[in-house]
Amino acid sequence: MSRMISLLVLPQQQQIYPCRLPTIHTRAANSVSESQRKWKIGFKAPRRLGKKGVIEEVLKNVDWPQQFPFKEEDFQRFDESPDSLFYDAPRFVTHIDDPAIAALTKYYSKVFPPSNTPGICILDMCSSWVSHFPKGYKQACIVGLGMNEEELKRNPVLTEYVVQDLNLNPKLPFEDNSFDVISNAVSVDYLSKPIEVFKEMCRILKPGGLAIMSFSNRCFWTKAISIWTSTGDADHVMIVGSYFHYSGGFEPPQAVDISPNPGRSDPMYVVYSTKASTA
């Protein structure tokens, strides 16, 4: 994401690749504490979780507060310059390592509708030159929405694309009940108006449609929202889960840890939900 300070003082190689969030070594998490389920803001989970299974517990039986628990300042960024400055030039790089990419692709292969299914339409939100979809995956309608047109043009899986900055305009330019699946790979941490975006996602999904938010612990930290950069992996799962919950119209969100080699490669997490049939 946009990083104006880096454009002034860092070499090109560092501008392109996302930074890794600092690793803080705390006691191992064997289970999710009751304080986390009740959303005690003081809870701090380990930033890297060494045991699979913990992430899956984070969104179970959450006692959500009545009101959205975050404040406006939680969605501020260190660099508030226009994101379009950063995305003006295409960057044909990946932001997670190869094992994490492979894990995400494998997950997509399990949950996506079969290739060439009649009537299926997929939106890849915050898209770029690659979507990490399964090799050879095709549908008659795969729309990419992203920030750089040159990147979107290079994406072989897309049948069409839209250039739009969701932090300036969270209104999605699609009809109600248009999509069967919405994917968002390693970009949910940059959304400064997440509730507005998730409400729009719910509007354009067909009833029963699937929304998949995947993320790691890597980011352009100057453009990630402050609540993200100040918390750890399990907290991120709860944050994304809260977007689904408070935007309304979704079934209770669930989390999956698809990290391929915990502690040895980039972690990879998925928070997903489906649009309620009554929404």
PDB file of C-alpha atoms in Angstrom:
ATOM      1  CA  MET A   1       0.000   0.000   0.000  1.00  0.00           C
ATOM      2  CA  SER A   2       0.980   3.641  -0.294  1.00  0.00           C
ATOM      3  CA  ARG A   3       4.089   4.581   1.618  1.00  0.00           C
ATOM      4  CA  MET A   4       5.126   8.149   0.916  1.00  0.00           C
ATOM      5  CA  ILE A   5       7.920   8.279   3.475  1.00  0.00           C
ATOM      6  CA  SER A   6       9.518   5.225   1.909  1.00  0.00           C
ATOM      7  CA  LEU A   7       9.393   6.909  -1.476  1.00  0.00           C
ATOM      8  CA  LEU A   8      11.547   9.675  -0.084  1.00  0.00           C
ATOM      9  CA  VAL A   9      14.150   7.791   1.913  1.00  0.00           C
ATOM     10  CA  LEU A  10      14.185   4.103   0.993  1.00  0.00           C
ATOM     11  CA  PRO A  11      15.687   2.418  -2.067  1.00  0.00           C
ATOM     12  CA  GLN A  12      13.411   0.919  -4.710  1.00  0.00           C
ATOM     13  CA  GLN A  13      13.879  -2.642  -3.475  1.00  0.00           C
ATOM     14  CA  GLN A  14      12.492  -1.733  -0.072  1.00  0.00           C
ATOM     15  CA  GLN A  15       9.602   0.247  -1.521  1.00  0.00           C
ATOM     16  CA  ILE A  16       8.242  -2.796  -3.314  1.00  0.00           C
ATOM     17  CA  TYR A  17       8.344  -5.545  -0.725  1.00  0.00           C
ATOM     18  CA  PRO A  18       6.020  -5.483   2.266  1.00  0.00           C
ATOM     19  CA  CYS A  19       7.516  -5.304   5.685  1.00  0.00           C
ATOM     20  CA  ARG A  20       7.094  -8.067   8.219  1.00  0.00           C
ATOM     21  CA  LEU A  21       5.338  -7.101  11.405  1.00  0.00           C
ATOM     22  CA  PRO A  22       7.632  -7.343  14.439  1.00  0.00           C
ATOM     23  CA  THR A  23       7.625 -10.722  16.157  1.00  0.00           C
ATOM     24  CA  ILE A  24       7.007 -10.516  19.884  1.00  0.00           C
ATOM     25  CA  HIS A  25       7.763 -13.699  21.787  1.00  0.00           C
ATOM     26  CA  THR A  26       5.200 -14.221  24.496  1.00  0.00           C
ATOM     27  CA  ARG A  27       3.962 -17.304  26.293  1.00  0.00           C
ATOM     28  CA  ALA A  28       2.490 -19.939  24.009  1.00  0.00           C
ATOM     29  CA  ALA A  29      -1.272 -19.875  23.600  1.00  0.00           C
ATOM     30  CA  ASN A  30      -2.811 -23.265  24.307  1.00  0.00           C
ATOM     31  CA  SER A  31      -6.372 -22.023  24.226  1.00  0.00           C
ATOM     32  CA  VAL A  32      -8.353 -18.866  23.640  1.00  0.00           C
ATOM     33  CA  SER A  33      -8.975 -17.017  26.862  1.00  0.00           C
ATOM     34  CA  GLU A  34     -12.449 -16.077  28.039  1.00  0.00           C
ATOM     35  CA  SER A  35     -11.362 -12.447  28.028  1.00  0.00           C
ATOM     36  CA  GLN A  36     -10.777 -12.626  24.296  1.00  0.00           C
ATOM     37  CA  ARG A  37     -14.185 -14.167  23.628  1.00  0.00           C
ATOM     38  CA  LYS A  38     -15.738 -11.288  25.547  1.00  0.00           C
ATOM     39  CA  TRP A  39     -13.559  -8.839  23.634  1.00  0.00           C
ATOM     40  CA  LYS A  40     -11.549  -7.375  26.453  1.00  0.00           C
ATOM     41  CA  ILE A  41      -9.447  -4.847  24.595  1.00  0.00           C
ATOM     42  CA  GLY A  42      -6.468  -5.502  26.850  1.00  0.00           C
ATOM     43  CA  PHE A  43      -6.075  -9.082  25.602  1.00  0.00           C
ATOM     44  CA  LYS A  44      -2.892  -9.516  23.601  1.00  0.00           C
ATOM     45  CA  ALA A  45      -2.383 -12.792  21.802  1.00  0.00           C
ATOM     46  CA  PRO A  46       1.045 -13.917  20.602  1.00  0.00           C
ATOM     47  CA  ARG A  47       1.901 -12.355  17.272  1.00  0.00           C
ATOM     48  CA  ARG A  48       2.954 -15.701  15.840  1.00  0.00           C
ATOM     49  CA  LEU A  49       1.075 -18.739  17.027  1.00  0.00           C
ATOM     50  CA  GLY A  50       3.094 -21.923  17.078  1.00  0.00           C
ATOM     51  CA  LYS A  51       0.198 -24.356  17.461  1.00  0.00           C
ATOM     52  CA  LYS A  52      -2.486 -24.904  14.883  1.00  0.00           C
ATOM     53  CA  GLY A  53      -5.988 -25.051  16.253  1.00  0.00           C
ATOM     54  CA  VAL A  54      -5.832 -21.879  18.310  1.00  0.00           C
ATOM     55  CA  ILE A  55      -6.945 -19.668  15.425  1.00  0.00           C
ATOM     56  CA  GLU A  56      -9.997 -21.827  14.803  1.00  0.00           C
ATOM     57  CA  GLU A  57     -11.144 -21.175  18.379  1.00  0.00           C
ATOM     58  CA  VAL A  58     -10.908 -17.386  18.259  1.00  0.00           C
ATOM     59  CA  LEU A  59     -14.337 -16.740  16.736  1.00  0.00           C
ATOM     60  CA  LYS A  60     -16.238 -19.448  18.574  1.00  0.00           C
ATOM     61  CA  ASN A  61     -18.842 -18.285  21.105  1.00  0.00           C
ATOM     62  CA  VAL A  62     -17.772 -14.640  20.975  1.00  0.00           C
ATOM     63  CA  ASP A  63     -19.738 -12.354  23.286  1.00  0.00           C
ATOM     64  CA  TRP A  64     -19.738  -9.353  20.950  1.00  0.00           C
ATOM     65  CA  PRO A  65     -20.337  -5.921  22.512  1.00  0.00           C
ATOM     66  CA  GLN A  66     -23.562  -4.255  21.442  1.00  0.00           C
ATOM     67  CA  GLN A  67     -21.669  -1.491  19.658  1.00  0.00           C
ATOM     68  CA  PHE A  68     -18.692  -1.703  17.332  1.00  0.00           C
ATOM     69  CA  PRO A  69     -15.748  -1.568  19.787  1.00  0.00           C
ATOM     70  CA  PHE A  70     -13.280   0.430  17.702  1.00  0.00           C
ATOM     71  CA  LYS A  71     -12.746   4.152  17.465  1.00  0.00           C
ATOM     72  CA  GLU A  72     -11.976   6.364  14.498  1.00  0.00           C
ATOM     73  CA  GLU A  73      -8.302   6.586  15.437  1.00  0.00           C
ATOM     74  CA  ASP A  74      -8.004   2.795  15.230  1.00  0.00           C
ATOM     75  CA  PHE A  75      -8.355   3.119  11.463  1.00  0.00           C
ATOM     76  CA  GLN A  76      -5.779   5.840  10.998  1.00  0.00           C
ATOM     77  CA  ARG A  77      -2.474   5.061   9.299  1.00  0.00           C
ATOM     78  CA  PHE A  78       1.048   6.281   9.891  1.00  0.00           C
ATOM     79  CA  ASP A  79       1.030   7.560   6.316  1.00  0.00           C
ATOM     80  CA  GLU A  80      -2.235   9.268   5.457  1.00  0.00           C
ATOM     81  CA  SER A  81      -1.109  10.478   2.037  1.00  0.00           C
ATOM     82  CA  PRO A  82      -3.346   9.369  -0.874  1.00  0.00           C
ATOM     83  CA  ASP A  83      -3.026   5.663  -1.608  1.00  0.00           C
ATOM     84  CA  SER A  84      -3.068   6.505  -5.310  1.00  0.00           C
ATOM     85  CA  LEU A  85       0.464   7.874  -4.963  1.00  0.00           C
ATOM     86  CA  PHE A  86       1.795   4.443  -4.142  1.00  0.00           C
ATOM     87  CA  TYR A  87      -0.329   2.561  -6.662  1.00  0.00           C
ATOM     88  CA  ASP A  88       0.472   4.907  -9.516  1.00  0.00           C
ATOM     89  CA  ALA A  89       3.329   2.606 -10.573  1.00  0.00           C
ATOM     90  CA  PRO A  90       2.674  -1.128 -11.067  1.00  0.00           C
ATOM     91  CA  ARG A  91       4.473  -3.539  -8.755  1.00  0.00           C
ATOM     92  CA  PHE A  92       4.655  -7.047 -10.132  1.00  0.00           C
ATOM     93  CA  VAL A  93       5.662  -8.730  -6.887  1.00  0.00           C
ATOM     94  CA  THR A  94       4.026 -11.022  -4.354  1.00  0.00           C
ATOM     95  CA  HIS A  95       3.531 -10.093  -0.723  1.00  0.00           C
ATOM     96  CA  ILE A  96       3.693 -13.504   0.957  1.00  0.00           C
ATOM     97  CA  ASP A  97       6.201 -16.301   0.436  1.00  0.00           C
ATOM     98  CA  ASP A  98       5.699 -19.259  -1.899  1.00  0.00           C
ATOM     99  CA  PRO A  99       4.523 -21.766   0.754  1.00  0.00           C
ATOM    100  CA  ALA A 100       1.861 -19.317   1.955  1.00  0.00           C
ATOM    101  CA  ILE A 101       0.748 -18.690  -1.635  1.00  0.00           C
ATOM    102  CA  ALA A 102       0.492 -22.427  -2.225  1.00  0.00           C
ATOM    103  CA  ALA A 103      -1.567 -22.844   0.950  1.00  0.00           C
ATOM    104  CA  LEU A 104      -3.995 -20.116  -0.117  1.00  0.00           C
ATOM    105  CA  THR A 105      -4.332 -21.590  -3.607  1.00  0.00           C
ATOM    106  CA  LYS A 106      -5.026 -25.011  -2.099  1.00  0.00           C
ATOM    107  CA  TYR A 107      -7.700 -23.511   0.154  1.00  0.00           C
ATOM    108  CA  TYR A 108      -9.355 -21.766  -2.793  1.00  0.00           C
ATOM    109  CA  SER A 109      -9.398 -25.073  -4.685  1.00  0.00           C
ATOM    110  CA  LYS A 110     -11.421 -26.602  -1.848  1.00  0.00           C
ATOM    111  CA  VAL A 111     -14.022 -23.855  -1.396  1.00  0.00           C
ATOM    112  CA  PHE A 112     -14.461 -22.278  -4.849  1.00  0.00           C
ATOM    113  CA  PRO A 113     -17.205 -23.499  -7.183  1.00  0.00           C
ATOM    114  CA  PRO A 114     -15.823 -25.904  -9.808  1.00  0.00           C
ATOM    115  CA  SER A 115     -14.197 -24.270 -12.794  1.00  0.00           C
ATOM    116  CA  ASN A 116     -16.558 -23.253 -15.614  1.00  0.00           C
ATOM    117  CA  THR A 117     -19.716 -23.590 -13.520  1.00  0.00           C
ATOM    118  CA  PRO A 118     -22.571 -21.855 -15.385  1.00  0.00           C
ATOM    119  CA  GLY A 119     -23.838 -18.686 -13.758  1.00  0.00           C
ATOM    120  CA  ILE A 120     -20.976 -18.285 -11.260  1.00  0.00           C
ATOM    121  CA  CYS A 121     -19.512 -14.803 -10.731  1.00  0.00           C
ATOM    122  CA  ILE A 122     -16.511 -14.080  -8.490  1.00  0.00           C
ATOM    123  CA  LEU A 123     -15.143 -10.744  -7.269  1.00  0.00           C
ATOM    124  CA  ASP A 124     -11.461 -10.569  -6.368  1.00  0.00           C
ATOM    125  CA  MET A 125     -11.377  -7.461  -4.199  1.00  0.00           C
ATOM    126  CA  CYS A 126      -8.163  -5.481  -3.721  1.00  0.00           C
ATOM    127  CA  SER A 127      -6.855  -7.421  -6.703  1.00  0.00           C
ATOM    128  CA  SER A 128      -3.603  -6.975  -8.620  1.00  0.00           C
ATOM    129  CA  TRP A 129      -1.604  -8.870 -11.245  1.00  0.00           C
ATOM    130  CA  VAL A 130      -2.122 -12.235  -9.546  1.00  0.00           C
ATOM    131  CA  SER A 131      -5.058 -13.634  -7.538  1.00  0.00           C
ATOM    132  CA  HIS A 132      -3.551 -16.946  -6.327  1.00  0.00           C
ATOM    133  CA  PHE A 133      -6.521 -18.853  -7.750  1.00  0.00           C
ATOM    134  CA  PRO A 134      -5.965 -22.517  -8.689  1.00  0.00           C
ATOM    135  CA  LYS A 135      -3.992 -23.067 -11.901  1.00  0.00           C
ATOM    136  CA  GLY A 136      -6.272 -22.978 -14.930  1.00  0.00           C
ATOM    137  CA  TYR A 137      -9.286 -21.865 -12.875  1.00  0.00           C
ATOM    138  CA  LYS A 138     -11.947 -20.229 -15.034  1.00  0.00           C
ATOM    139  CA  GLN A 139     -15.411 -18.803 -14.744  1.00  0.00           C
ATOM    140  CA  ALA A 140     -17.328 -16.728 -17.261  1.00  0.00           C
ATOM    141  CA  CYS A 141     -17.317 -13.881 -14.726  1.00  0.00           C
ATOM    142  CA  ILE A 142     -14.268 -13.125 -12.570  1.00  0.00           C
ATOM    143  CA  VAL A 143     -14.048  -9.441 -11.752  1.00  0.00           C
ATOM    144  CA  GLY A 144     -10.983  -7.807 -10.251  1.00  0.00           C
ATOM    145  CA  LEU A 145     -11.249  -4.587  -8.247  1.00  0.00           C
ATOM    146  CA  GLY A 146      -7.944  -2.927  -7.458  1.00  0.00           C
ATOM    147  CA  MET A 147      -5.865   0.208  -7.527  1.00  0.00           C
ATOM    148  CA  ASN A 148      -3.510  -0.162 -10.500  1.00  0.00           C
ATOM    149  CA  GLU A 149      -4.809  -0.735 -14.018  1.00  0.00           C
ATOM    150  CA  GLU A 150      -1.558  -2.138 -15.390  1.00  0.00           C
ATOM    151  CA  GLU A 151      -1.505  -4.789 -12.687  1.00  0.00           C
ATOM    152  CA  LEU A 152      -5.141  -5.712 -13.288  1.00  0.00           C
ATOM    153  CA  LYS A 153      -4.547  -5.987 -17.039  1.00  0.00           C
ATOM    154  CA  ARG A 154      -1.813  -8.545 -16.385  1.00  0.00           C
ATOM    155  CA  ASN A 155      -4.000 -10.771 -14.199  1.00  0.00           C
ATOM    156  CA  PRO A 156      -4.805 -13.799 -16.399  1.00  0.00           C
ATOM    157  CA  VAL A 157      -7.745 -15.054 -14.338  1.00  0.00           C
ATOM    158  CA  LEU A 158      -9.826 -11.865 -14.609  1.00  0.00           C
ATOM    159  CA  THR A 159     -12.529 -11.470 -17.239  1.00  0.00           C
ATOM    160  CA  GLU A 160     -12.955  -7.781 -16.366  1.00  0.00           C
ATOM    161  CA  TYR A 161     -11.694  -5.274 -13.849  1.00  0.00           C
ATOM    162  CA  VAL A 162     -12.510  -2.027 -12.046  1.00  0.00           C
ATOM    163  CA  VAL A 163      -9.997   0.522 -10.728  1.00  0.00           C
ATOM    164  CA  GLN A 164     -11.216   1.963  -7.434  1.00  0.00           C
ATOM    165  CA  ASP A 165      -9.818   3.174  -4.106  1.00  0.00           C
ATOM    166  CA  LEU A 166     -12.078   1.687  -1.438  1.00  0.00           C
ATOM    167  CA  ASN A 167     -10.660   3.996   1.215  1.00  0.00           C
ATOM    168  CA  LEU A 168     -11.974   6.959  -0.756  1.00  0.00           C
ATOM    169  CA  ASN A 169     -15.135   5.335  -2.074  1.00  0.00           C
ATOM    170  CA  PRO A 170     -16.303   2.152  -0.337  1.00  0.00           C
ATOM    171  CA  LYS A 171     -19.397   1.914  -2.552  1.00  0.00           C
ATOM    172  CA  LEU A 172     -18.958  -1.128  -4.794  1.00  0.00           C
ATOM    173  CA  PRO A 173     -20.061  -0.484  -8.415  1.00  0.00           C
ATOM    174  CA  PHE A 174     -22.130  -3.646  -8.794  1.00  0.00           C
ATOM    175  CA  GLU A 175     -25.788  -4.637  -8.660  1.00  0.00           C
ATOM    176  CA  ASP A 176     -27.367  -6.312  -5.638  1.00  0.00           C
ATOM    177  CA  ASN A 177     -26.989 -10.094  -5.421  1.00  0.00           C
ATOM    178  CA  SER A 178     -24.390 -10.261  -8.219  1.00  0.00           C
ATOM    179  CA  PHE A 179     -21.594 -12.474  -6.883  1.00  0.00           C
ATOM    180  CA  ASP A 180     -21.257 -16.014  -5.590  1.00  0.00           C
ATOM    181  CA  VAL A 181     -17.814 -15.492  -4.037  1.00  0.00           C
ATOM    182  CA  ILE A 182     -15.765 -12.498  -2.899  1.00  0.00           C
ATOM    183  CA  SER A 183     -12.064 -13.020  -2.214  1.00  0.00           C
ATOM    184  CA  ASN A 184      -9.596 -10.608  -0.636  1.00  0.00           C
ATOM    185  CA  ALA A 185      -5.986 -11.722  -0.276  1.00  0.00           C
ATOM    186  CA  VAL A 186      -3.660  -9.960   2.197  1.00  0.00           C
ATOM    187  CA  SER A 187      -5.360  -6.576   1.896  1.00  0.00           C
ATOM    188  CA  VAL A 188      -8.098  -6.414   4.533  1.00  0.00           C
ATOM    189  CA  ASP A 189      -5.619  -4.736   6.901  1.00  0.00           C
ATOM    190  CA  TYR A 190      -5.509  -1.632   4.679  1.00  0.00           C
ATOM    191  CA  LEU A 191      -9.233  -0.883   4.724  1.00  0.00           C
ATOM    192  CA  SER A 192      -9.900   2.331   6.640  1.00  0.00           C
ATOM    193  CA  LYS A 193     -13.692   2.078   6.175  1.00  0.00           C
ATOM    194  CA  PRO A 194     -14.162  -1.659   6.727  1.00  0.00           C
ATOM    195  CA  ILE A 195     -17.756  -1.642   7.931  1.00  0.00           C
ATOM    196  CA  GLU A 196     -18.887   0.311   4.872  1.00  0.00           C
ATOM    197  CA  VAL A 197     -16.989  -2.078   2.611  1.00  0.00           C
ATOM    198  CA  PHE A 198     -18.352  -5.192   4.311  1.00  0.00           C
ATOM    199  CA  LYS A 199     -21.910  -3.862   4.095  1.00  0.00           C
ATOM    200  CA  GLU A 200     -21.346  -3.417   0.387  1.00  0.00           C
ATOM    201  CA  MET A 201     -19.949  -6.935   0.139  1.00  0.00           C
ATOM    202  CA  CYS A 202     -23.119  -8.246   1.733  1.00  0.00           C
ATOM    203  CA  ARG A 203     -25.260  -6.240  -0.662  1.00  0.00           C
ATOM    204  CA  ILE A 204     -23.607  -7.572  -3.818  1.00  0.00           C
ATOM    205  CA  LEU A 205     -23.287 -11.198  -2.672  1.00  0.00           C
ATOM    206  CA  LYS A 206     -26.045 -13.589  -3.608  1.00  0.00           C
ATOM    207  CA  PRO A 207     -27.848 -15.161  -0.635  1.00  0.00           C
ATOM    208  CA  GLY A 208     -25.565 -17.900   0.626  1.00  0.00           C
ATOM    209  CA  GLY A 209     -22.614 -16.301  -1.186  1.00  0.00           C
ATOM    210  CA  LEU A 210     -19.165 -16.762   0.328  1.00  0.00           C
ATOM    211  CA  ALA A 211     -16.760 -13.990   1.431  1.00  0.00           C
ATOM    212  CA  ILE A 212     -13.137 -15.030   2.076  1.00  0.00           C
ATOM    213  CA  MET A 213     -10.671 -12.693   3.786  1.00  0.00           C
ATOM    214  CA  SER A 214      -7.121 -14.093   3.901  1.00  0.00           C
ATOM    215  CA  PHE A 215      -4.132 -12.470   5.578  1.00  0.00           C
ATOM    216  CA  SER A 216      -0.682 -13.065   6.986  1.00  0.00           C
ATOM    217  CA  ASN A 217       1.519 -11.085   9.365  1.00  0.00           C
ATOM    218  CA  ARG A 218       3.220  -9.140   6.603  1.00  0.00           C
ATOM    219  CA  CYS A 219       2.163  -5.687   5.477  1.00  0.00           C
ATOM    220  CA  PHE A 220       3.205  -2.226   4.407  1.00  0.00           C
ATOM    221  CA  TRP A 221       2.967  -1.058   7.995  1.00  0.00           C
ATOM    222  CA  THR A 222       2.758   2.662   7.187  1.00  0.00           C
ATOM    223  CA  LYS A 223      -0.494   2.014   5.313  1.00  0.00           C
ATOM    224  CA  ALA A 224      -2.029  -0.654   7.526  1.00  0.00           C
ATOM    225  CA  ILE A 225      -4.559   0.602  10.064  1.00  0.00           C
ATOM    226  CA  SER A 226      -3.210   1.255  13.537  1.00  0.00           C
ATOM    227  CA  ILE A 227      -5.341  -1.376  15.300  1.00  0.00           C
ATOM    228  CA  TRP A 228      -3.738  -3.964  13.011  1.00  0.00           C
ATOM    229  CA  THR A 229      -0.113  -2.946  13.462  1.00  0.00           C
ATOM    230  CA  SER A 230      -0.489  -2.782  17.245  1.00  0.00           C
ATOM    231  CA  THR A 231      -1.967  -6.279  17.663  1.00  0.00           C
ATOM    232  CA  GLY A 232      -1.124  -9.898  16.841  1.00  0.00           C
ATOM    233  CA  ASP A 233      -2.375 -12.752  14.707  1.00  0.00           C
ATOM    234  CA  ALA A 234      -5.269 -13.929  16.875  1.00  0.00           C
ATOM    235  CA  ASP A 235      -6.354 -10.321  17.373  1.00  0.00           C
ATOM    236  CA  HIS A 236      -6.396  -9.877  13.591  1.00  0.00           C
ATOM    237  CA  VAL A 237      -8.780 -12.807  13.306  1.00  0.00           C
ATOM    238  CA  MET A 238     -11.070 -11.167  15.855  1.00  0.00           C
ATOM    239  CA  ILE A 239     -10.843  -7.801  14.073  1.00  0.00           C
ATOM    240  CA  VAL A 240     -11.865  -9.262  10.716  1.00  0.00           C
ATOM    241  CA  GLY A 241     -14.562 -11.313  12.404  1.00  0.00           C
ATOM    242  CA  SER A 242     -15.938  -8.116  13.903  1.00  0.00           C
ATOM    243  CA  TYR A 243     -16.268  -6.595  10.442  1.00  0.00           C
ATOM    244  CA  PHE A 244     -18.545  -9.428   9.387  1.00  0.00           C
ATOM    245  CA  HIS A 245     -20.509  -9.281  12.632  1.00  0.00           C
ATOM    246  CA  TYR A 246     -21.109  -5.526  12.810  1.00  0.00           C
ATOM    247  CA  SER A 247     -21.773  -4.975   9.106  1.00  0.00           C
ATOM    248  CA  GLY A 248     -24.848  -7.200   9.422  1.00  0.00           C
ATOM    249  CA  GLY A 249     -26.334  -9.679   7.001  1.00  0.00           C
ATOM    250  CA  PHE A 250     -23.658 -12.352   7.417  1.00  0.00           C
ATOM    251  CA  GLU A 251     -23.697 -15.683   9.185  1.00  0.00           C
ATOM    252  CA  PRO A 252     -21.336 -15.913  12.194  1.00  0.00           C
ATOM    253  CA  PRO A 253     -17.780 -15.696  10.829  1.00  0.00           C
ATOM    254  CA  GLN A 254     -15.351 -18.568  11.140  1.00  0.00           C
ATOM    255  CA  ALA A 255     -11.563 -18.765  11.079  1.00  0.00           C
ATOM    256  CA  VAL A 256      -9.114 -21.253   9.605  1.00  0.00           C
ATOM    257  CA  ASP A 257      -5.355 -21.485  10.054  1.00  0.00           C
ATOM    258  CA  ILE A 258      -3.914 -22.595   6.719  1.00  0.00           C
ATOM    259  CA  SER A 259      -0.292 -21.782   7.638  1.00  0.00           C
ATOM    260  CA  PRO A 260       1.855 -24.308   5.756  1.00  0.00           C
ATOM    261  CA  ASN A 261       4.920 -24.380   8.027  1.00  0.00           C
ATOM    262  CA  PRO A 262       4.247 -22.632  11.350  1.00  0.00           C
ATOM    263  CA  GLY A 263       7.351 -20.773  12.460  1.00  0.00           C
ATOM    264  CA  ARG A 264       9.254 -21.526   9.247  1.00  0.00           C
ATOM    265  CA  SER A 265       7.302 -19.647   6.580  1.00  0.00           C
ATOM    266  CA  ASP A 266       4.720 -16.902   6.446  1.00  0.00           C
ATOM    267  CA  PRO A 267       1.602 -17.724   8.452  1.00  0.00           C
ATOM    268  CA  MET A 268      -1.677 -17.689   6.558  1.00  0.00           C
ATOM    269  CA  TYR A 269      -5.132 -17.228   8.039  1.00  0.00           C
ATOM    270  CA  VAL A 270      -8.644 -17.104   6.611  1.00  0.00           C
ATOM    271  CA  VAL A 271     -11.749 -15.527   8.105  1.00  0.00           C
ATOM    272  CA  TYR A 272     -14.856 -16.308   6.099  1.00  0.00           C
ATOM    273  CA  SER A 273     -18.600 -16.008   6.236  1.00  0.00           C
ATOM    274  CA  THR A 274     -21.634 -16.445   4.013  1.00  0.00           C
ATOM    275  CA  LYS A 275     -24.413 -14.011   3.330  1.00  0.00           C
ATOM    276  CA  ALA A 276     -27.494 -14.923   5.333  1.00  0.00           C
ATOM    277  CA  SER A 277     -30.386 -16.168   3.243  1.00  0.00           C
ATOM    278  CA  THR A 278     -32.633 -13.552   4.827  1.00  0.00           C
ATOM    279  CA  ALA A 279     -30.262 -10.600   4.225  1.00  0.00           C
TER     280      ALA A 279
END
